[in-house]
Amino acid sequence: SYRKNNTCLKENFLNVSEATEYYGIREKRLRQIAGENEGADFILEVGSHIRFKRKLFEDYLDTASTV
């Protein structure tokens, strides 16, 4: 059903506020990371809204030397 699929999508994509809470990284830094990595596979831009693809962003964080 739509509701079940929507929940699955919400678990896979985090907006900046959700990512701030989930990862403990400040909103300003998350926006900076998104700006520095335009077109990266872990970022989805929906209009002016940024979404982080949770698994791919975690992979990026694992390999980043500093955040």
PDB file of C-alpha atoms in Angstrom:
ATOM      1  CA  SER A   1       0.000   0.000   0.000  1.00  0.00           C
ATOM      2  CA  TYR A   2       0.998   3.648  -0.347  1.00  0.00           C
ATOM      3  CA  ARG A   3       1.358   4.179   3.400  1.00  0.00           C
ATOM      4  CA  LYS A   4       3.709   1.205   3.744  1.00  0.00           C
ATOM      5  CA  ASN A   5       5.825   2.375   0.779  1.00  0.00           C
ATOM      6  CA  ASN A   6       5.876   5.949   2.090  1.00  0.00           C
ATOM      7  CA  THR A   7       7.227   4.732   5.446  1.00  0.00           C
ATOM      8  CA  CYS A   8       9.936   2.809   3.629  1.00  0.00           C
ATOM      9  CA  LEU A   9      10.884   5.948   1.704  1.00  0.00           C
ATOM     10  CA  LYS A  10      11.004   8.005   4.900  1.00  0.00           C
ATOM     11  CA  GLU A  11      13.421   5.496   6.402  1.00  0.00           C
ATOM     12  CA  ASN A  12      15.720   5.718   3.388  1.00  0.00           C
ATOM     13  CA  PHE A  13      15.768   9.503   2.942  1.00  0.00           C
ATOM     14  CA  LEU A  14      16.406  12.118   5.628  1.00  0.00           C
ATOM     15  CA  ASN A  15      15.802  15.835   5.293  1.00  0.00           C
ATOM     16  CA  VAL A  16      18.333  18.206   6.878  1.00  0.00           C
ATOM     17  CA  SER A  17      16.449  18.454  10.192  1.00  0.00           C
ATOM     18  CA  GLU A  18      16.093  14.684  10.476  1.00  0.00           C
ATOM     19  CA  ALA A  19      19.746  14.155   9.538  1.00  0.00           C
ATOM     20  CA  THR A  20      20.810  16.699  12.175  1.00  0.00           C
ATOM     21  CA  GLU A  21      18.974  14.755  14.844  1.00  0.00           C
ATOM     22  CA  TYR A  22      19.952  11.316  13.535  1.00  0.00           C
ATOM     23  CA  TYR A  23      23.692  11.946  13.033  1.00  0.00           C
ATOM     24  CA  GLY A  24      24.322  14.713  15.559  1.00  0.00           C
ATOM     25  CA  ILE A  25      25.788  16.971  12.868  1.00  0.00           C
ATOM     26  CA  ARG A  26      24.750  20.619  12.865  1.00  0.00           C
ATOM     27  CA  GLU A  27      22.371  21.792  10.151  1.00  0.00           C
ATOM     28  CA  LYS A  28      24.871  24.352   8.839  1.00  0.00           C
ATOM     29  CA  ARG A  29      27.527  21.640   8.385  1.00  0.00           C
ATOM     30  CA  LEU A  30      25.087  19.278   6.651  1.00  0.00           C
ATOM     31  CA  ARG A  31      24.165  22.025   4.187  1.00  0.00           C
ATOM     32  CA  GLN A  32      27.863  22.705   3.663  1.00  0.00           C
ATOM     33  CA  ILE A  33      28.526  19.004   2.986  1.00  0.00           C
ATOM     34  CA  ALA A  34      25.667  18.987   0.472  1.00  0.00           C
ATOM     35  CA  GLY A  35      27.059  22.100  -1.224  1.00  0.00           C
ATOM     36  CA  GLU A  36      30.577  20.677  -1.383  1.00  0.00           C
ATOM     37  CA  ASN A  37      29.301  17.405  -2.862  1.00  0.00           C
ATOM     38  CA  GLU A  38      26.777  18.570  -5.469  1.00  0.00           C
ATOM     39  CA  GLY A  39      25.675  15.670  -7.618  1.00  0.00           C
ATOM     40  CA  ALA A  40      26.946  13.078  -5.124  1.00  0.00           C
ATOM     41  CA  ASP A  41      25.015   9.825  -5.011  1.00  0.00           C
ATOM     42  CA  PHE A  42      24.098  10.341  -1.330  1.00  0.00           C
ATOM     43  CA  ILE A  43      22.216  13.587  -1.987  1.00  0.00           C
ATOM     44  CA  LEU A  44      18.781  13.979  -3.510  1.00  0.00           C
ATOM     45  CA  GLU A  45      17.622  17.501  -4.274  1.00  0.00           C
ATOM     46  CA  VAL A  46      13.883  17.986  -4.571  1.00  0.00           C
ATOM     47  CA  GLY A  47      13.476  21.570  -5.729  1.00  0.00           C
ATOM     48  CA  SER A  48      15.290  23.599  -3.100  1.00  0.00           C
ATOM     49  CA  HIS A  49      15.012  20.798  -0.516  1.00  0.00           C
ATOM     50  CA  ILE A  50      17.913  18.522   0.329  1.00  0.00           C
ATOM     51  CA  ARG A  51      17.427  14.867   1.203  1.00  0.00           C
ATOM     52  CA  PHE A  52      20.216  12.554   2.305  1.00  0.00           C
ATOM     53  CA  LYS A  53      20.059   8.946   1.145  1.00  0.00           C
ATOM     54  CA  ARG A  54      20.626   7.338   4.516  1.00  0.00           C
ATOM     55  CA  LYS A  55      22.745   4.282   3.608  1.00  0.00           C
ATOM     56  CA  LEU A  56      24.868   6.102   1.023  1.00  0.00           C
ATOM     57  CA  PHE A  57      25.395   9.054   3.354  1.00  0.00           C
ATOM     58  CA  GLU A  58      26.507   6.689   6.113  1.00  0.00           C
ATOM     59  CA  ASP A  59      28.997   5.156   3.665  1.00  0.00           C
ATOM     60  CA  TYR A  60      30.277   8.668   2.907  1.00  0.00           C
ATOM     61  CA  LEU A  61      30.599   9.463   6.614  1.00  0.00           C
ATOM     62  CA  ASP A  62      32.535   6.234   7.183  1.00  0.00           C
ATOM     63  CA  THR A  63      35.121   7.270   4.583  1.00  0.00           C
ATOM     64  CA  ALA A  64      35.261  11.011   5.378  1.00  0.00           C
ATOM     65  CA  SER A  65      38.366  12.011   7.318  1.00  0.00           C
ATOM     66  CA  THR A  66      36.548  14.895   9.053  1.00  0.00           C
ATOM     67  CA  VAL A  67      32.954  16.003   9.310  1.00  0.00           C
TER      68      VAL A  67
END
